[in-house]
Coordinates of C-alpha atoms in Angstrom, one line a residue:
M652 CA 94.1 176.3 -81.7
S653 CA 93.1 179.7 -83.3
A654 CA 96.0 181.7 -84.7
N655 CA 95.0 184.7 -82.7
R656 CA 95.4 183.0 -79.3
T657 CA 98.5 181.9 -77.4
A658 CA 98.6 178.7 -75.3
G659 CA 97.2 180.7 -72.4
G660 CA 94.2 181.9 -74.4
A661 CA 95.2 185.5 -74.6
I662 CA 94.1 187.6 -77.6
T663 CA 97.3 188.7 -79.4
S664 CA 96.0 190.2 -82.7
L665 CA 93.7 193.2 -82.9
S666 CA 92.1 195.6 -85.4
V667 CA 91.1 198.9 -83.9
V668 CA 88.3 200.5 -86.0
V669 CA 88.0 204.3 -85.5
P670 CA 85.1 206.0 -87.2
C671 CA 85.7 209.7 -87.9
Y672 CA 83.5 212.5 -89.0
N673 CA 85.2 216.0 -88.7
E674 CA 87.5 214.7 -85.9
S675 CA 90.8 216.4 -87.1
E676 CA 91.5 217.4 -83.5
N677 CA 91.2 213.9 -82.2
V678 CA 93.0 211.8 -84.8
L679 CA 96.5 212.2 -83.5
P680 CA 95.6 211.9 -79.8
A681 CA 93.5 208.8 -80.6
Y682 CA 96.4 207.3 -82.5
R683 CA 98.9 208.0 -79.8
E684 CA 96.7 206.6 -77.0
I685 CA 95.9 203.4 -78.9
V686 CA 99.5 202.7 -79.8
S687 CA 100.7 203.5 -76.3
E688 CA 98.2 201.2 -74.7
L689 CA 98.1 198.3 -77.2
S690 CA 101.4 198.2 -79.0
D691 CA 102.3 194.9 -77.5
L692 CA 99.7 193.3 -79.7
D693 CA 99.8 192.5 -83.4
L694 CA 97.9 195.7 -84.1
E695 CA 96.1 197.3 -87.0
L696 CA 94.4 200.7 -86.9
V697 CA 91.5 201.3 -89.4
F698 CA 90.4 204.9 -89.5
V699 CA 87.1 205.4 -91.4
D700 CA 86.6 208.9 -92.7
D701 CA 82.9 209.4 -93.0
G702 CA 83.0 212.2 -95.6
S703 CA 84.7 214.7 -93.3
T704 CA 84.9 218.3 -94.4
D705 CA 87.8 219.3 -92.2
G706 CA 91.3 218.0 -92.0
T707 CA 90.5 214.5 -90.7
L708 CA 91.6 212.6 -93.8
A709 CA 94.8 214.6 -94.1
R710 CA 95.7 213.8 -90.5
V711 CA 95.1 210.1 -91.0
K712 CA 97.2 210.1 -94.2
E713 CA 100.1 211.7 -92.3
L714 CA 99.9 208.8 -89.8
A715 CA 99.6 206.2 -92.6
A716 CA 102.7 207.6 -94.3
V717 CA 104.9 206.8 -91.2
D718 CA 103.2 203.8 -89.7
P719 CA 102.3 200.8 -91.8
R720 CA 99.8 199.7 -89.2
V721 CA 97.5 202.6 -90.0
H722 CA 94.9 202.0 -92.8
F723 CA 92.1 204.2 -93.8
L724 CA 88.9 204.2 -95.8
S725 CA 87.4 207.6 -97.0
F726 CA 83.8 207.8 -98.1
T727 CA 82.5 209.8 -101.0
R728 CA 80.2 211.7 -98.6
N729 CA 78.8 211.4 -95.1
F730 CA 76.9 208.2 -94.8
G731 CA 76.5 208.1 -91.1
F732 CA 77.9 206.3 -88.0
E733 CA 76.4 202.8 -88.9
A734 CA 78.0 202.9 -92.3
A735 CA 81.4 204.1 -91.0
F736 CA 81.9 201.3 -88.5
S737 CA 80.4 198.7 -90.9
A738 CA 83.0 199.5 -93.5
G739 CA 85.7 199.3 -90.8
Y740 CA 84.5 195.9 -89.7
R741 CA 84.3 194.6 -93.2
Y742 CA 87.9 195.6 -94.1
S743 CA 89.6 194.9 -90.8
R744 CA 92.2 192.1 -91.2
Q745 CA 92.8 190.8 -87.7
P746 CA 90.7 188.1 -86.1
W747 CA 89.4 190.5 -83.3
I748 CA 88.0 194.0 -83.8
L749 CA 87.9 196.7 -81.2
H750 CA 85.5 199.6 -81.9
L751 CA 86.9 202.8 -80.4
D752 CA 85.4 206.2 -81.3
A753 CA 87.9 209.0 -82.1
D754 CA 86.7 211.2 -79.2
L755 CA 88.3 208.8 -76.7
Q756 CA 85.5 209.0 -74.2
F757 CA 86.4 205.4 -73.6
P758 CA 90.1 205.2 -72.8
A759 CA 92.1 202.8 -74.9
D760 CA 93.4 200.9 -71.9
Q761 CA 89.8 199.8 -71.2
A762 CA 90.3 197.4 -74.2
R763 CA 92.0 195.1 -71.7
V764 CA 88.8 194.8 -69.8
L765 CA 86.9 193.7 -72.9
M766 CA 89.7 191.4 -73.9
A767 CA 89.7 189.6 -70.6
A768 CA 86.0 188.9 -70.9
A769 CA 86.4 187.7 -74.6
E770 CA 89.1 185.3 -73.6
N771 CA 86.4 183.5 -71.5
G772 CA 84.8 182.3 -74.7
H773 CA 82.6 185.2 -75.8
D774 CA 82.1 186.3 -79.4
A775 CA 81.2 189.9 -78.5
V776 CA 81.9 192.0 -75.4
F777 CA 80.3 195.4 -74.9
G778 CA 81.4 198.1 -72.5
V779 CA 78.8 199.7 -70.2
R780 CA 79.1 203.1 -68.4
P781 CA 78.4 202.9 -64.7
D782 CA 79.6 206.5 -64.4
R783 CA 78.5 208.0 -67.7
R784 CA 80.0 211.4 -68.4
D785 CA 77.5 212.8 -70.9
P786 CA 74.8 215.6 -70.6
V787 CA 71.8 214.8 -68.5
V788 CA 69.5 214.8 -71.6
R789 CA 71.5 212.1 -73.2
R790 CA 71.5 210.0 -70.1
L791 CA 67.7 210.3 -69.6
G792 CA 67.2 209.5 -73.3
S793 CA 69.2 206.3 -72.9
T794 CA 67.2 205.3 -69.9
A795 CA 63.9 205.8 -71.7
F796 CA 65.2 204.0 -74.7
D797 CA 66.2 201.0 -72.5
V798 CA 62.8 200.9 -70.9
V799 CA 60.9 200.9 -74.2
A800 CA 63.2 198.6 -76.1
R801 CA 64.0 195.9 -73.6
R802 CA 61.0 196.0 -71.2
L803 CA 58.0 197.1 -73.3
L804 CA 59.0 195.7 -76.7
R805 CA 61.0 192.7 -75.4
I806 CA 63.8 193.3 -77.9
E807 CA 66.9 191.4 -76.9
L808 CA 69.8 193.8 -76.4
P809 CA 73.0 193.5 -74.4
P810 CA 71.9 195.6 -71.3
G811 CA 73.5 199.0 -71.3
A812 CA 75.8 198.2 -74.2
T813 CA 77.6 200.9 -76.1
A814 CA 79.6 201.2 -79.3
F815 CA 82.8 200.5 -77.3
R816 CA 83.0 196.8 -78.1
L817 CA 85.3 193.9 -78.9
L818 CA 84.1 191.4 -81.5
R819 CA 85.2 188.4 -83.4
A820 CA 85.8 189.7 -86.9
D821 CA 83.9 186.8 -88.5
L822 CA 80.8 187.7 -86.5
A823 CA 81.1 191.4 -87.2
R824 CA 81.5 190.9 -91.0
R825 CA 78.6 188.4 -91.1
I826 CA 76.3 191.0 -89.5
V827 CA 77.5 193.7 -91.9
D828 CA 77.0 191.5 -94.9
L829 CA 73.4 190.8 -94.0
R830 CA 72.6 194.3 -95.3
L831 CA 69.5 194.6 -93.1
P832 CA 67.0 197.3 -94.2
G833 CA 67.0 198.6 -90.6
P834 CA 70.5 197.9 -89.4
Y835 CA 71.0 198.0 -85.7
F836 CA 74.1 196.2 -84.7
L837 CA 73.4 195.8 -80.9
A838 CA 70.1 194.1 -81.7
T839 CA 71.5 191.8 -84.4
V840 CA 74.3 190.3 -82.3
P841 CA 71.9 188.3 -80.0
R842 CA 70.1 187.0 -83.1
L843 CA 73.4 185.3 -84.3
T844 CA 75.1 184.3 -81.0
S845 CA 74.3 183.8 -77.3
R846 CA 77.9 184.2 -76.4
Y847 CA 77.9 187.9 -75.7
T848 CA 78.3 189.9 -72.5
V849 CA 78.7 193.3 -71.0
V850 CA 81.4 194.6 -68.7
P851 CA 81.7 198.0 -66.8
V852 CA 84.4 200.3 -68.2
T853 CA 85.6 203.8 -67.5
H854 CA 83.9 206.7 -69.4
R855 CA 85.2 210.3 -69.5
P856 CA 83.9 213.6 -70.9
R857 CA 84.8 214.6 -74.5
S858 CA 87.8 216.9 -74.3
R859 CA 88.1 218.1 -77.9
G860 CA 85.5 218.9 -80.6
R861 CA 81.8 218.2 -80.2
S862 CA 79.6 215.1 -80.7
K863 CA 78.3 214.6 -84.2
V864 CA 75.4 212.4 -83.1
G865 CA 72.4 214.6 -82.3
L866 CA 69.2 213.8 -80.4
G867 CA 67.3 213.7 -83.7
Y868 CA 69.5 211.0 -85.1
L869 CA 69.2 209.0 -81.9
A870 CA 65.4 209.3 -81.9
L871 CA 65.1 208.1 -85.5
H872 CA 67.5 205.3 -84.9
A873 CA 65.5 204.2 -81.9
V874 CA 62.2 204.2 -83.9
E875 CA 63.9 202.0 -86.5
L876 CA 64.9 199.6 -83.8
F877 CA 61.4 199.5 -82.3
V878 CA 59.8 198.9 -85.7
G879 CA 62.4 196.7 -87.3
F880 CA 63.1 194.3 -84.4
S881 CA 59.7 194.0 -82.6
T882 CA 56.3 193.0 -83.8
R883 CA 54.6 194.7 -80.8
P884 CA 54.4 198.2 -82.3
M885 CA 52.6 197.0 -85.4
A886 CA 50.3 194.8 -83.3
A887 CA 49.5 197.7 -81.0
A888 CA 48.9 199.9 -84.1
S889 CA 46.5 197.3 -85.6
G890 CA 44.6 197.1 -82.3
A891 CA 44.4 200.9 -82.0
A892 CA 43.2 201.2 -85.5
L893 CA 40.4 198.7 -85.1
L894 CA 39.3 200.3 -81.8
A895 CA 39.3 203.7 -83.5
G896 CA 37.3 202.3 -86.4
L897 CA 34.6 200.9 -84.0
V898 CA 34.4 204.2 -82.2
A899 CA 34.0 206.0 -85.6
A900 CA 31.3 203.6 -86.6
V901 CA 29.4 204.2 -83.3
L902 CA 29.7 207.9 -83.8
A903 CA 28.4 207.7 -87.3
V904 CA 25.4 205.7 -86.2
G905 CA 24.7 208.0 -83.2
G906 CA 25.1 211.1 -85.2
T907 CA 22.8 209.9 -88.0
A908 CA 20.1 208.8 -85.5
G909 CA 20.4 212.2 -83.7
L910 CA 21.4 210.4 -80.4
L911 CA 24.6 212.5 -79.9
P912 CA 25.0 216.3 -79.8
V913 CA 27.2 217.9 -82.5
R914 CA 29.8 219.1 -80.0
A915 CA 30.2 215.6 -78.6
I916 CA 30.7 214.1 -82.0
G917 CA 33.3 216.8 -82.9
V918 CA 35.3 216.0 -79.7
A919 CA 35.1 212.3 -80.3
V920 CA 36.2 212.7 -83.9
L921 CA 39.3 214.6 -82.8
A922 CA 40.0 211.8 -80.3
V923 CA 39.7 209.2 -83.0
L924 CA 42.1 211.2 -85.2
A925 CA 44.6 211.5 -82.3
V926 CA 44.8 207.7 -82.4
L927 CA 44.7 207.1 -86.1
L928 CA 47.4 209.7 -87.1
P929 CA 50.2 208.1 -84.9
V930 CA 49.1 204.7 -86.2
L931 CA 49.4 206.0 -89.7
A932 CA 52.9 207.4 -89.0
L933 CA 54.0 204.1 -87.6
V934 CA 52.6 202.1 -90.5
V935 CA 54.3 204.4 -93.0
R936 CA 57.6 204.0 -91.1
H937 CA 57.2 200.3 -91.2
L938 CA 56.6 200.4 -95.0
V939 CA 59.7 202.5 -95.4
L940 CA 61.8 199.9 -93.7
I941 CA 60.2 197.1 -95.9
S942 CA 60.9 199.1 -99.1
A943 CA 64.5 199.5 -97.9
G944 CA 65.0 195.8 -98.3
H945 CA 64.6 196.1 -102.1
A946 CA 67.3 197.3 -104.6
R947 CA 68.9 200.4 -103.2
P948 CA 72.3 202.1 -103.1
R949 CA 75.0 200.5 -100.9
Q950 CA 75.3 201.5 -97.3
Y951 CA 78.5 203.5 -98.3
Y952 CA 80.8 204.2 -101.2
V953 CA 84.6 204.5 -100.8
R954 CA 86.5 207.3 -102.6
E955 CA 89.9 206.5 -101.4
A956 CA 91.7 203.9 -99.3
N957 CA 95.2 202.5 -98.6
L958 CA 94.0 198.9 -98.4
P959 CA 92.2 196.6 -101.0
V960 CA 88.6 197.6 -101.4
D961 CA 85.8 195.5 -103.1
L962 CA 84.9 196.9 -106.4
T963 CA 81.2 197.1 -105.4
D964 CA 82.1 199.5 -102.6
L965 CA 83.7 202.0 -105.0
L966 CA 81.6 204.7 -106.7
C967 CA 84.2 205.3 -109.4
P968 CA 87.1 203.2 -110.9
P969 CA 90.3 203.3 -108.8
I970 CA 92.2 206.6 -109.2
P971 CA 95.6 207.2 -107.7
A972 CA 95.5 209.7 -104.8
T973 CA 97.5 212.9 -104.9
T974 CA 99.5 211.6 -102.0
G975 CA 100.6 208.5 -103.9
V976 CA 98.1 206.3 -102.0
T977 CA 96.1 204.2 -104.4
T978 CA 92.6 202.7 -103.9
R979 CA 93.1 199.1 -104.7
V980 CA 90.5 196.7 -105.8
M981 CA 90.0 193.6 -103.7
S982 CA 90.7 190.4 -105.7
G983 CA 88.2 187.6 -105.6

């Protein structure tokens, strides 16, 4: 029997990963709610400071100084949401990982819903929002994303899944260690296991601060998913390019033979360009993802932590922090 389960199959050990970027207002409320709702478990809290420029790291250090369950990783700069939770997953020490964003739009008590589903034999459980409390633009964008990704491109995704999720730590770390050129966690889980599910959970409006994930980031992330996890965009691009090439050839012959008026040729050329330029943009993006698979900087670099960190994740040799917390190198 796994060490993280009792005779009844209940999950008893949990790492809560909390990515933070300029969330100084939310650190303490998040800590209090997590501890209040989940303190009956063998609990670890891993705050990942994604290069914050406000007092986020200071707030986390204050908590770590009085509660040994609180661990933190602080990046050398802002590396983005994917890097933040990837680091948290990699360095969590309990057999199950709960991903909970610092804004607490998903209440901590909803972890029980995810845990109940995981105890039925799933490796990953994702929360979905039947009553999503986000702006209309974000909701419409998510709907469009789902239609394109799952229905048009046939990318296997947990339907409606969010970042609020419970994962076996071994699965989470295996995905992180793949170092995919176009990392997209939700699309990678189904490639490794069929034992995943989604469950409805409560969602509430953000009460403090503002979201750091803008529409531009979401759009770029969606394009990376479409190009990196489906061959259909490139197949469509190839077909469009061939068709545009045939049309251009016909125009060239017709124009040379004097069979087409100059105005018609000009309009047709513009139409061909309207097809070719998006195709070119798609191909370039595909090549960018391919080149990202070659030697490149790591997904993130850690400046400071109060738990052992692999030497390859450090930008500089370990230096004692001014608070007395030392970044330690992971042995082995």
